[in-house]
Tab-separated table of C-alpha atoms in Angstrom:
chain	number	residue	atom	x	y	z
N	1	MET	CA	8.846	35.047	-38.547
N	2	SER	CA	8.799	31.815	-36.571
N	3	LEU	CA	11.717	29.984	-35.022
N	4	PHE	CA	9.902	26.641	-35.281
N	5	SER	CA	8.182	24.766	-38.052
N	6	THR	CA	6.665	21.314	-38.303
N	7	HIS	CA	6.980	18.702	-40.974
N	8	GLU	CA	5.083	15.423	-41.006
N	9	ILE	CA	7.533	12.536	-41.363
N	10	TRP	CA	5.190	9.572	-40.902
N	11	CYS	CA	1.568	8.988	-39.896
N	12	ALA	CA	-0.821	6.069	-39.511
N	13	THR	CA	-4.604	5.997	-39.341
N	14	ILE	CA	-5.835	3.982	-36.371
N	15	GLY	CA	-9.340	2.547	-35.910
N	16	SER	CA	-12.020	5.232	-36.212
N	17	ASN	CA	-14.020	3.954	-33.202
N	18	GLU	CA	-11.053	3.883	-30.833
N	19	GLU	CA	-10.276	6.370	-28.068
N	20	PHE	CA	-6.883	7.283	-26.642
N	21	ASP	CA	-5.486	9.342	-23.772
N	22	GLN	CA	-2.201	11.184	-23.260
N	23	GLY	CA	-0.505	8.220	-21.539
N	24	THR	CA	-1.373	5.643	-24.184
N	25	MET	CA	1.576	6.245	-26.482
N	26	CYS	CA	5.297	5.817	-25.925
N	27	VAL	CA	8.436	5.415	-28.031
N	28	ALA	CA	11.196	2.881	-27.287
N	29	ASN	CA	13.327	0.083	-28.710
N	30	ILE	CA	10.771	-2.298	-27.200
N	31	ASP	CA	11.897	-5.386	-29.133
N	32	ASN	CA	15.485	-4.756	-27.927
N	33	GLU	CA	16.853	-4.788	-31.479
N	34	SER	CA	20.637	-4.489	-31.543
N	35	ASN	CA	20.639	-1.370	-33.764
N	36	GLY	CA	18.507	0.493	-31.173
N	37	SER	CA	15.761	1.529	-33.602
N	38	GLN	CA	12.774	3.180	-31.926
N	39	LYS	CA	9.212	1.877	-32.242
N	40	ILE	CA	5.918	3.679	-31.580
N	41	ILE	CA	3.651	1.882	-29.089
N	42	THR	CA	-0.037	2.788	-28.743
N	43	GLY	CA	-2.876	1.446	-26.628
N	44	SER	CA	-6.560	2.317	-26.769
N	45	PHE	CA	-9.410	2.379	-24.281
N	46	GLN	CA	-10.880	-0.445	-26.390
N	47	GLY	CA	-7.903	-2.632	-25.329
N	48	VAL	CA	-5.954	-2.758	-28.605
N	49	LEU	CA	-2.141	-2.654	-28.360
N	50	ARG	CA	-0.240	-1.682	-31.518
N	51	ILE	CA	3.491	-1.396	-32.150
N	52	TYR	CA	4.766	0.422	-35.226
N	53	TYR	CA	8.218	0.539	-36.759
N	54	PRO	CA	8.104	3.510	-39.162
N	55	ARG	CA	10.607	3.189	-41.941
N	56	GLY	CA	9.970	6.638	-43.418
N	57	GLY	CA	7.592	8.114	-45.932
N	58	GLU	CA	4.015	6.891	-46.241
N	59	TYR	CA	2.499	4.287	-43.920
N	60	ARG	CA	2.876	0.719	-45.199
N	61	ILE	CA	1.381	-2.427	-43.700
N	62	GLU	CA	4.927	-3.640	-42.880
N	63	ASP	CA	5.208	-0.728	-40.420
N	64	LEU	CA	2.688	-2.445	-38.108
N	65	MET	CA	4.696	-4.974	-36.076
N	66	VAL	CA	2.009	-5.978	-33.551
N	67	GLU	CA	-1.726	-5.528	-33.208
N	68	GLN	CA	-3.203	-7.408	-30.271
N	69	PHE	CA	-6.398	-7.171	-28.242
N	70	LEU	CA	-5.527	-7.305	-24.506
N	71	GLY	CA	-9.078	-7.753	-23.200
N	72	ALA	CA	-9.348	-4.612	-21.034
N	73	PRO	CA	-9.073	-0.833	-21.538
N	74	ILE	CA	-5.484	0.415	-21.700
N	75	LEU	CA	-5.086	3.438	-19.421
N	76	GLN	CA	-1.340	3.974	-19.738
N	77	LEU	CA	1.840	2.520	-21.256
N	78	THR	CA	5.440	2.851	-20.158
N	79	THR	CA	8.699	1.068	-20.918
N	80	GLY	CA	11.573	0.221	-18.621
N	81	TYR	CA	13.654	-2.476	-16.979
N	82	PHE	CA	10.832	-4.257	-15.149
N	83	ILE	CA	11.958	-7.899	-15.541
N	84	PRO	CA	14.040	-9.275	-12.625
N	85	SER	CA	17.610	-10.288	-13.575
N	86	SER	CA	17.161	-8.988	-17.124
N	87	LYS	CA	18.772	-6.122	-19.019
N	88	LEU	CA	15.978	-6.038	-21.629
N	89	LEU	CA	13.344	-3.337	-21.995
N	90	ALA	CA	9.808	-4.397	-21.142
N	91	LEU	CA	6.380	-2.831	-21.603
N	92	ALA	CA	4.141	-2.069	-18.601
N	93	VAL	CA	0.436	-1.810	-19.444
N	94	LEU	CA	-1.985	-0.313	-16.922
N	95	HIS	CA	-5.578	-1.551	-17.021
N	96	PRO	CA	-8.325	-0.416	-14.581
N	97	ARG	CA	-7.931	-3.506	-12.353
N	98	HIS	CA	-4.486	-4.899	-13.143
N	99	LEU	CA	-0.949	-4.020	-14.208
N	100	VAL	CA	0.745	-6.322	-16.728
N	101	VAL	CA	4.381	-6.390	-17.861
N	102	TYR	CA	5.141	-7.786	-21.315
N	103	GLN	CA	8.218	-8.546	-23.374
N	104	ILE	CA	8.069	-8.133	-27.143
N	105	ALA	CA	9.931	-10.971	-28.851
N	106	ALA	CA	10.907	-11.374	-32.510
N	107	MET	CA	9.975	-14.836	-33.774
N	108	GLY	CA	11.728	-16.507	-36.704
N	109	GLY	CA	14.623	-14.062	-36.962
N	110	ALA	CA	15.602	-10.635	-35.700
N	111	GLY	CA	14.813	-7.102	-36.784
N	112	LYS	CA	13.525	-6.830	-40.354
N	113	SER	CA	14.020	-10.563	-40.956
N	114	ALA	CA	11.593	-11.551	-38.144
N	115	SER	CA	8.556	-13.537	-39.309
N	116	TYR	CA	6.365	-11.966	-36.650
N	117	TYR	CA	6.493	-10.476	-33.163
N	118	SER	CA	4.988	-12.000	-30.054
N	119	VAL	CA	3.633	-10.200	-26.980
N	120	VAL	CA	4.738	-12.385	-24.045
N	121	LYS	CA	3.317	-11.754	-20.568
N	122	SER	CA	6.124	-11.736	-17.978
N	123	TYR	CA	3.927	-11.145	-14.926
N	124	GLU	CA	0.738	-9.478	-13.738
N	125	HIS	CA	-0.301	-7.597	-10.611
N	126	HIS	CA	-3.984	-7.582	-9.675
N	127	LEU	CA	-4.728	-4.159	-8.242
N	128	ASN	CA	-6.638	-4.741	-5.050
N	129	ASP	CA	-6.606	-3.415	-1.546
N	130	PRO	CA	-7.849	-5.471	1.387
N	131	ASP	CA	-9.516	-2.405	2.953
N	132	ARG	CA	-11.233	-0.850	-0.061
N	133	HIS	CA	-11.971	-0.888	-3.772
N	134	PHE	CA	-8.981	-0.014	-6.041
N	135	THR	CA	-9.436	1.308	-9.584
N	136	ALA	CA	-6.291	2.529	-11.353
N	137	GLY	CA	-5.951	6.149	-12.469
N	138	ASN	CA	-2.340	6.363	-13.679
N	139	MET	CA	1.199	5.112	-13.026
N	140	VAL	CA	4.811	6.183	-12.972
N	141	SER	CA	8.051	4.193	-13.161
N	142	GLY	CA	11.533	4.791	-11.841
N	143	SER	CA	14.369	3.428	-9.758
N	144	PHE	CA	12.719	4.835	-6.569
N	145	GLY	CA	15.966	5.233	-4.652
N	146	SER	CA	17.746	2.152	-5.986
N	147	ARG	CA	21.297	2.693	-7.195
N	148	ASP	CA	20.779	0.070	-9.903
N	149	LYS	CA	19.360	2.012	-12.877
N	150	MET	CA	18.649	-1.288	-14.675
N	151	LYS	CA	16.080	-2.205	-12.008
N	152	GLN	CA	12.940	-0.101	-12.249
N	153	SER	CA	9.812	-0.210	-10.140
N	154	LEU	CA	6.224	0.913	-10.742
N	155	CYS	CA	3.802	3.053	-8.725
N	156	VAL	CA	0.058	2.974	-9.500
N	157	GLN	CA	-2.286	5.721	-8.288
N	158	SER	CA	-5.939	4.819	-7.740
N	159	MET	CA	-8.927	6.991	-8.605
N	160	ASP	CA	-9.217	7.960	-4.923
N	161	GLY	CA	-5.530	8.848	-4.488
N	162	ARG	CA	-4.082	5.648	-3.031
N	163	LEU	CA	-0.548	4.679	-4.166
N	164	GLN	CA	0.576	1.071	-4.653
N	165	PHE	CA	4.266	0.355	-5.232
N	166	TYR	CA	5.635	-2.690	-7.051
N	167	GLU	CA	9.318	-3.659	-7.081
N	168	GLN	CA	9.358	-5.364	-10.455
N	169	ASP	CA	7.461	-8.651	-10.058
N	170	HIS	CA	6.362	-8.297	-6.424
N	171	TYR	CA	4.160	-5.974	-4.382
N	172	ALA	CA	6.078	-3.607	-2.068
N	173	PHE	CA	3.572	-1.437	-0.161
N	174	SER	CA	0.567	0.865	-0.369
N	175	THR	CA	-0.098	4.311	1.081
N	176	PRO	CA	-2.978	6.803	0.864
N	177	LEU	CA	-2.638	10.412	-0.228
N	178	LEU	CA	-4.519	12.445	2.351
N	179	ASP	CA	-7.263	14.836	1.193
N	180	CYS	CA	-7.168	13.543	-2.394
N	181	LEU	CA	-10.376	13.951	-4.413
N	182	VAL	CA	-9.165	12.851	-7.853
N	183	PRO	CA	-5.852	11.395	-9.087
N	184	GLY	CA	-3.302	13.969	-10.130
N	185	PRO	CA	-0.353	13.694	-12.481
N	186	LEU	CA	2.626	11.661	-11.263
N	187	CYS	CA	6.259	12.217	-12.128
N	188	TYR	CA	9.394	10.611	-10.722
N	189	CYS	CA	12.617	12.599	-10.681
N	190	GLY	CA	15.552	10.368	-9.817
């Protein structure tokens, strides 16, 4: 006897030549729809961003809200309040050499009545270090000590264990992790 069972509610087949990692999927109300409905956001190493709004049952083409090529491999996705002076959720996309924050906007209506959705770049951070080469490994987001929970920051870990912190749209500081051979998992507990 088992206490747990699984039941498939919805599934979609994504490109057969695409590769994904554990950090390239998240779930959020990324278009900030008033009813709070959750969307599934995926990103591939081939640079394709997709946003799905499952409405139950079998996959239908209407479930795909956005499919956009971003031009670089997507290493990780996360959502949060990354736009200064805004109470809207945004999407942070980590690429090997840069970190980009996007807003997803409904065009020509709202919710189901929208004609299409647009991926609008809010800002971008080029990941570089004056002393050495910087290639991103992973990232984590959080308030990082701020009392304002609607203001989230980002921390990017490089492949050699260096941490770069960004307070929304501006660079804060960088620090190395001593004796680091490869990047490890990051988690913020606030």
